[in-house]
């Protein structure tokens, strides 16, 4: 495989690791709540990010690139918008509109493409643009139940879901911008450096926030350190692969291929939760696969 196509297996690995992390975090919500389970992604992922950066530096012989003003601005924007995106997503889910939230947050690839074009100058071919639209339509079809419209649960979860997808898109653009703004180093060392900075900032921000406003969740996340380590490791592993992908190609390509995570989550639900797959979900999965196939063909 040529270097230009390495983003494909890297993104697939990231999606697989994230599916595992989500399953682990879902179990943690039962013991430390939603906020506490969310913050372990950053708190327990940060040490693994530092270890990954040290390992990459040792293996490649490269030193950590010196951060500049543009890097710091991009990585801080990525860290903050990712936290905001998660908070908005959780707020929407509290409205008991999980399917609608999923449909709107997974409009992220479309928004990533738009933000990437405006903010970073990342252009897409017509085939890649069509692939994004087809795959996103598949997610919407899978997420919305028959007879229920996208606004049937009220306007609030729709607004929160769309805003969440927008902030997730801005986070992807922020982190890709940070990687590209580093002036020296291979894609691997630049991605690892950005990840360590990003998780470090997010850890500091969330510890300060929880310490002021939700000490119970903070104490709970420390008490449940054993299962949280697994979530932190998988989260850092997924982010490491996401960031390498961002270093190799546009964020829109990465986030569109990442929609295979929806299929992986469906497989987990079917295998371990004994949830049946409906015809509507099958049609949605076929659209996702068709969009992903079109995306990959556009890069041949």
Coordinates of C-alpha atoms in Angstrom, one line a residue:
X1 CA 0.0 0.0 0.0
X2 CA 1.3 3.5 -0.9
X3 CA 1.9 6.0 1.8
X4 CA -1.0 8.1 0.4
X5 CA -3.4 5.4 1.3
X6 CA -2.2 4.6 4.8
X7 CA -5.0 6.8 6.2
X8 CA -7.5 4.0 5.3
X9 CA -6.2 1.3 7.7
X10 CA -5.3 3.9 10.3
X11 CA -8.9 5.2 10.3
X12 CA -10.4 1.7 10.4
X13 CA -8.2 1.0 13.4
X14 CA -9.4 4.2 15.1
X15 CA -13.0 3.3 14.5
X16 CA -12.5 -0.2 16.0
X17 CA -10.8 1.2 19.1
X18 CA -13.4 3.9 19.6
X19 CA -16.2 1.2 19.4
X20 CA -14.4 -0.6 22.2
X21 CA -14.0 2.6 24.2
X22 CA -17.7 3.5 23.9
X23 CA -18.7 0.1 25.1
X24 CA -16.4 0.5 28.1
X25 CA -17.6 4.0 28.9
X26 CA -21.3 2.8 28.7
X27 CA -20.6 0.4 31.5
X28 CA -18.9 3.1 33.6
X29 CA -22.0 5.3 33.4
X30 CA -23.8 2.9 35.7
X31 CA -21.3 3.5 38.5
X32 CA -20.0 7.1 38.2
X33 CA -22.6 8.8 36.0
X34 CA -22.5 10.2 32.5
X35 CA -20.2 13.2 33.3
X36 CA -17.7 11.1 35.3
X37 CA -17.6 8.4 32.6
X38 CA -17.1 11.1 29.9
X39 CA -14.2 12.7 31.7
X40 CA -12.2 9.4 32.0
X41 CA -11.7 9.5 28.3
X42 CA -9.4 12.5 28.9
X43 CA -8.0 11.9 32.4
X44 CA -7.0 8.3 31.9
X45 CA -6.2 8.7 28.2
X46 CA -3.6 11.5 28.8
X47 CA -0.9 9.2 30.4
X48 CA -1.2 6.8 27.5
X49 CA -0.8 9.7 25.1
X50 CA 2.4 10.7 26.8
X51 CA 3.7 7.1 26.6
X52 CA 2.8 7.0 22.9
X53 CA 4.7 10.2 22.3
X54 CA 7.7 8.9 24.2
X55 CA 7.6 5.6 22.2
X56 CA 7.3 7.3 18.9
X57 CA 10.2 9.6 19.7
X58 CA 12.4 6.7 20.9
X59 CA 11.6 4.6 17.8
X60 CA 11.9 7.3 15.2
X61 CA 14.7 9.3 16.8
X62 CA 12.7 12.5 16.4
X63 CA 12.2 15.0 19.1
X64 CA 8.9 16.7 19.9
X65 CA 8.3 19.6 17.4
X66 CA 8.4 23.0 19.0
X67 CA 4.9 24.4 19.4
X68 CA 4.2 27.8 17.8
X69 CA 1.4 30.3 18.2
X70 CA -0.7 28.8 15.4
X71 CA -0.3 25.3 16.9
X72 CA -1.4 26.4 20.3
X73 CA -4.4 28.3 18.9
X74 CA -5.5 25.3 16.9
X75 CA -5.0 22.6 19.6
X76 CA -6.8 24.7 22.2
X77 CA -9.8 25.3 19.8
X78 CA -9.8 21.5 19.1
X79 CA -9.8 20.7 22.8
X80 CA -12.5 23.1 23.8
X81 CA -14.8 22.3 20.9
X82 CA -14.5 18.6 21.5
X83 CA -15.6 19.1 25.1
X84 CA -18.5 21.3 24.1
X85 CA -19.5 18.8 21.4
X86 CA -19.6 16.0 24.0
X87 CA -21.6 18.2 26.5
X88 CA -24.2 19.1 23.8
X89 CA -24.5 15.5 22.8
X90 CA -25.1 14.4 26.4
X91 CA -27.6 17.2 26.9
X92 CA -29.5 16.1 23.8
X93 CA -29.5 12.5 24.9
X94 CA -31.0 13.6 28.2
X95 CA -34.1 14.6 26.2
X96 CA -34.5 10.9 25.5
X97 CA -34.0 11.3 21.7
X98 CA -31.0 9.0 21.2
X99 CA -31.9 8.2 17.6
X100 CA -32.3 11.8 16.6
X101 CA -29.1 12.8 18.4
X102 CA -27.2 10.1 16.5
X103 CA -28.6 11.2 13.2
X104 CA -27.7 14.8 13.7
X105 CA -24.3 14.3 15.3
X106 CA -23.3 12.0 12.5
X107 CA -23.8 14.9 10.0
X108 CA -20.3 15.7 11.2
X109 CA -18.6 14.6 7.9
X110 CA -20.6 17.1 5.9
X111 CA -19.8 19.8 8.4
X112 CA -16.1 18.8 8.5
X113 CA -16.0 19.1 4.7
X114 CA -17.4 22.6 4.8
X115 CA -15.3 23.8 7.7
X116 CA -12.2 22.2 6.2
X117 CA -12.7 24.1 3.0
X118 CA -13.3 27.4 4.7
X119 CA -10.7 27.2 7.4
X120 CA -7.9 25.0 6.0
X121 CA -8.5 25.1 2.3
X122 CA -9.1 21.3 2.2
X123 CA -10.8 20.7 -1.2
X124 CA -12.8 17.5 -2.1
X125 CA -13.4 15.9 -5.5
X126 CA -17.1 15.6 -6.7
X127 CA -16.9 11.9 -6.0
X128 CA -15.7 12.4 -2.5
X129 CA -18.4 14.9 -1.8
X130 CA -21.1 12.5 -3.1
X131 CA -19.6 9.8 -0.9
X132 CA -20.0 12.0 2.1
X133 CA -23.6 12.7 1.3
X134 CA -24.5 9.0 0.6
X135 CA -22.8 7.7 3.8
X136 CA -24.4 10.4 6.0
X137 CA -27.8 9.6 4.5
X138 CA -27.3 6.0 5.5
X139 CA -26.6 7.0 9.1
X140 CA -29.8 9.2 9.2
X141 CA -31.8 6.3 7.8
X142 CA -30.5 3.9 10.4
X143 CA -31.0 6.3 13.3
X144 CA -34.6 7.5 12.7
X145 CA -37.3 5.0 13.6
X146 CA -40.2 4.4 11.2
X147 CA -43.0 6.9 11.5
X148 CA -40.9 9.3 13.5
X149 CA -39.6 12.5 11.9
X150 CA -36.3 14.2 12.7
X151 CA -38.2 16.8 14.7
X152 CA -40.7 14.4 16.3
X153 CA -38.9 14.6 19.7
X154 CA -39.0 18.4 19.7
X155 CA -36.7 21.2 18.5
X156 CA -34.3 21.2 21.5
X157 CA -32.6 17.8 20.8
X158 CA -32.4 18.7 17.1
X159 CA -30.6 22.0 17.8
X160 CA -28.3 20.4 20.4
X161 CA -27.6 17.4 18.0
X162 CA -26.7 19.7 15.1
X163 CA -24.6 21.9 17.3
X164 CA -22.9 18.9 18.7
X165 CA -22.0 17.7 15.2
X166 CA -20.8 21.1 14.3
X167 CA -18.5 21.3 17.3
X168 CA -17.2 17.7 16.7
X169 CA -16.4 18.9 13.1
X170 CA -14.6 22.0 14.4
X171 CA -12.7 19.8 16.8
X172 CA -11.5 17.7 13.9
X173 CA -10.5 20.8 11.9
X174 CA -8.7 22.2 15.0
X175 CA -6.6 19.2 15.6
X176 CA -5.8 18.8 11.9
X177 CA -4.9 22.4 11.8
X178 CA -2.6 21.9 14.8
X179 CA -0.9 19.0 13.1
X180 CA -0.3 20.9 9.9
X181 CA 1.0 24.0 11.7
X182 CA 3.9 22.2 13.2
X183 CA 6.9 23.1 11.1
X184 CA 9.0 19.9 11.6
X185 CA 8.7 16.2 12.0
X186 CA 7.0 13.2 10.4
X187 CA 3.3 12.9 10.4
X188 CA 3.6 10.3 13.2
X189 CA 5.5 12.6 15.6
X190 CA 3.3 15.6 14.7
X191 CA 0.1 13.6 15.4
X192 CA 1.5 12.2 18.7
X193 CA 2.6 15.7 19.8
X194 CA -0.8 17.2 19.0
X195 CA -2.6 14.3 20.8
X196 CA -0.6 14.8 24.0
X197 CA -1.2 18.5 24.0
X198 CA -4.9 18.1 23.3
X199 CA -5.6 15.5 26.0
X200 CA -3.4 17.4 28.5
X201 CA -5.5 20.6 28.0
X202 CA -8.8 18.7 28.1
X203 CA -7.7 16.9 31.3
X204 CA -6.8 20.2 33.0
X205 CA -10.0 22.0 31.9
X206 CA -12.3 19.2 33.0
X207 CA -10.6 18.6 36.3
X208 CA -10.9 22.3 37.1
X209 CA -14.6 22.3 36.0
X210 CA -15.6 19.2 37.9
X211 CA -13.6 20.4 40.9
X212 CA -15.7 23.5 41.0
X213 CA -19.1 22.3 39.9
X214 CA -19.3 18.4 40.2
X215 CA -16.9 17.1 42.8
X216 CA -18.9 13.9 43.2
X217 CA -18.3 12.9 39.6
X218 CA -14.6 13.8 39.9
X219 CA -14.2 11.7 43.0
X220 CA -16.1 8.9 41.4
X221 CA -13.8 8.9 38.3
X222 CA -10.8 8.5 40.6
X223 CA -12.4 5.8 42.6
X224 CA -13.3 3.7 39.5
X225 CA -9.7 3.9 38.3
X226 CA -9.4 0.2 37.4
X227 CA -12.1 0.0 34.7
X228 CA -11.4 3.6 33.7
X229 CA -7.8 2.6 32.7
X230 CA -9.3 0.4 30.0
X231 CA -11.5 3.2 28.7
X232 CA -8.6 5.6 28.8
X233 CA -6.3 3.3 26.9
X234 CA -8.8 2.6 24.2
X235 CA -9.7 6.3 24.0
X236 CA -6.0 7.3 23.6
X237 CA -5.4 4.5 21.1
X238 CA -8.4 5.6 19.0
X239 CA -7.3 9.3 19.2
X240 CA -3.7 8.3 18.2
X241 CA -5.0 6.7 15.0
X242 CA -7.5 9.6 14.3
X243 CA -4.7 12.1 14.6
X244 CA -2.4 10.1 12.3
X245 CA -5.3 10.0 9.8
X246 CA -5.6 13.8 10.1
X247 CA -1.9 14.1 9.4
X248 CA -2.2 12.1 6.2
X249 CA -5.4 13.3 4.5
X250 CA -8.3 15.8 4.9
X251 CA -10.4 15.5 8.1
X252 CA -13.5 15.0 5.8
X253 CA -12.0 11.8 4.4
X254 CA -11.2 10.5 7.8
X255 CA -14.5 11.3 9.4
X256 CA -16.5 9.9 6.5
X257 CA -14.6 6.5 6.5
X258 CA -15.1 6.6 10.3
X259 CA -18.8 6.1 9.8
X260 CA -18.0 2.4 9.6
X261 CA -18.0 2.8 13.4
X262 CA -21.8 2.8 13.2
X263 CA -21.7 -0.6 11.5
X264 CA -19.3 -1.9 14.2
X265 CA -21.6 -0.6 16.9
X266 CA -24.5 -2.3 15.2
X267 CA -22.6 -5.6 15.1
X268 CA -21.8 -5.3 18.8
X269 CA -25.4 -4.7 19.7
X270 CA -26.5 -7.6 17.6
X271 CA -23.9 -10.0 19.0
X272 CA -23.8 -9.1 22.7
X273 CA -27.2 -7.3 23.3
X274 CA -29.3 -9.7 21.1
X275 CA -30.8 -6.7 19.2
X276 CA -32.4 -7.6 15.9
X277 CA -31.5 -5.7 12.7
X278 CA -34.5 -4.2 10.9
X279 CA -34.9 -3.8 7.1
X280 CA -34.5 0.0 7.5
X281 CA -31.2 -0.5 9.3
X282 CA -30.0 -2.9 6.6
X283 CA -30.8 -0.2 4.0
X284 CA -28.9 2.4 6.0
X285 CA -25.9 0.1 6.4
X286 CA -25.9 -0.5 2.6
X287 CA -25.9 3.3 2.0
X288 CA -23.0 3.7 4.5
X289 CA -21.1 0.9 2.8
X290 CA -21.8 2.4 -0.6
X291 CA -20.7 5.9 0.5
X292 CA -17.5 4.4 2.0
X293 CA -16.8 2.4 -1.2
X294 CA -17.3 5.5 -3.3
X295 CA -14.9 7.4 -1.1
X296 CA -12.2 4.8 -1.4
X297 CA -12.7 4.5 -5.2
X298 CA -12.2 8.3 -5.5
X299 CA -8.7 7.8 -4.0
X300 CA -7.5 5.1 -6.4

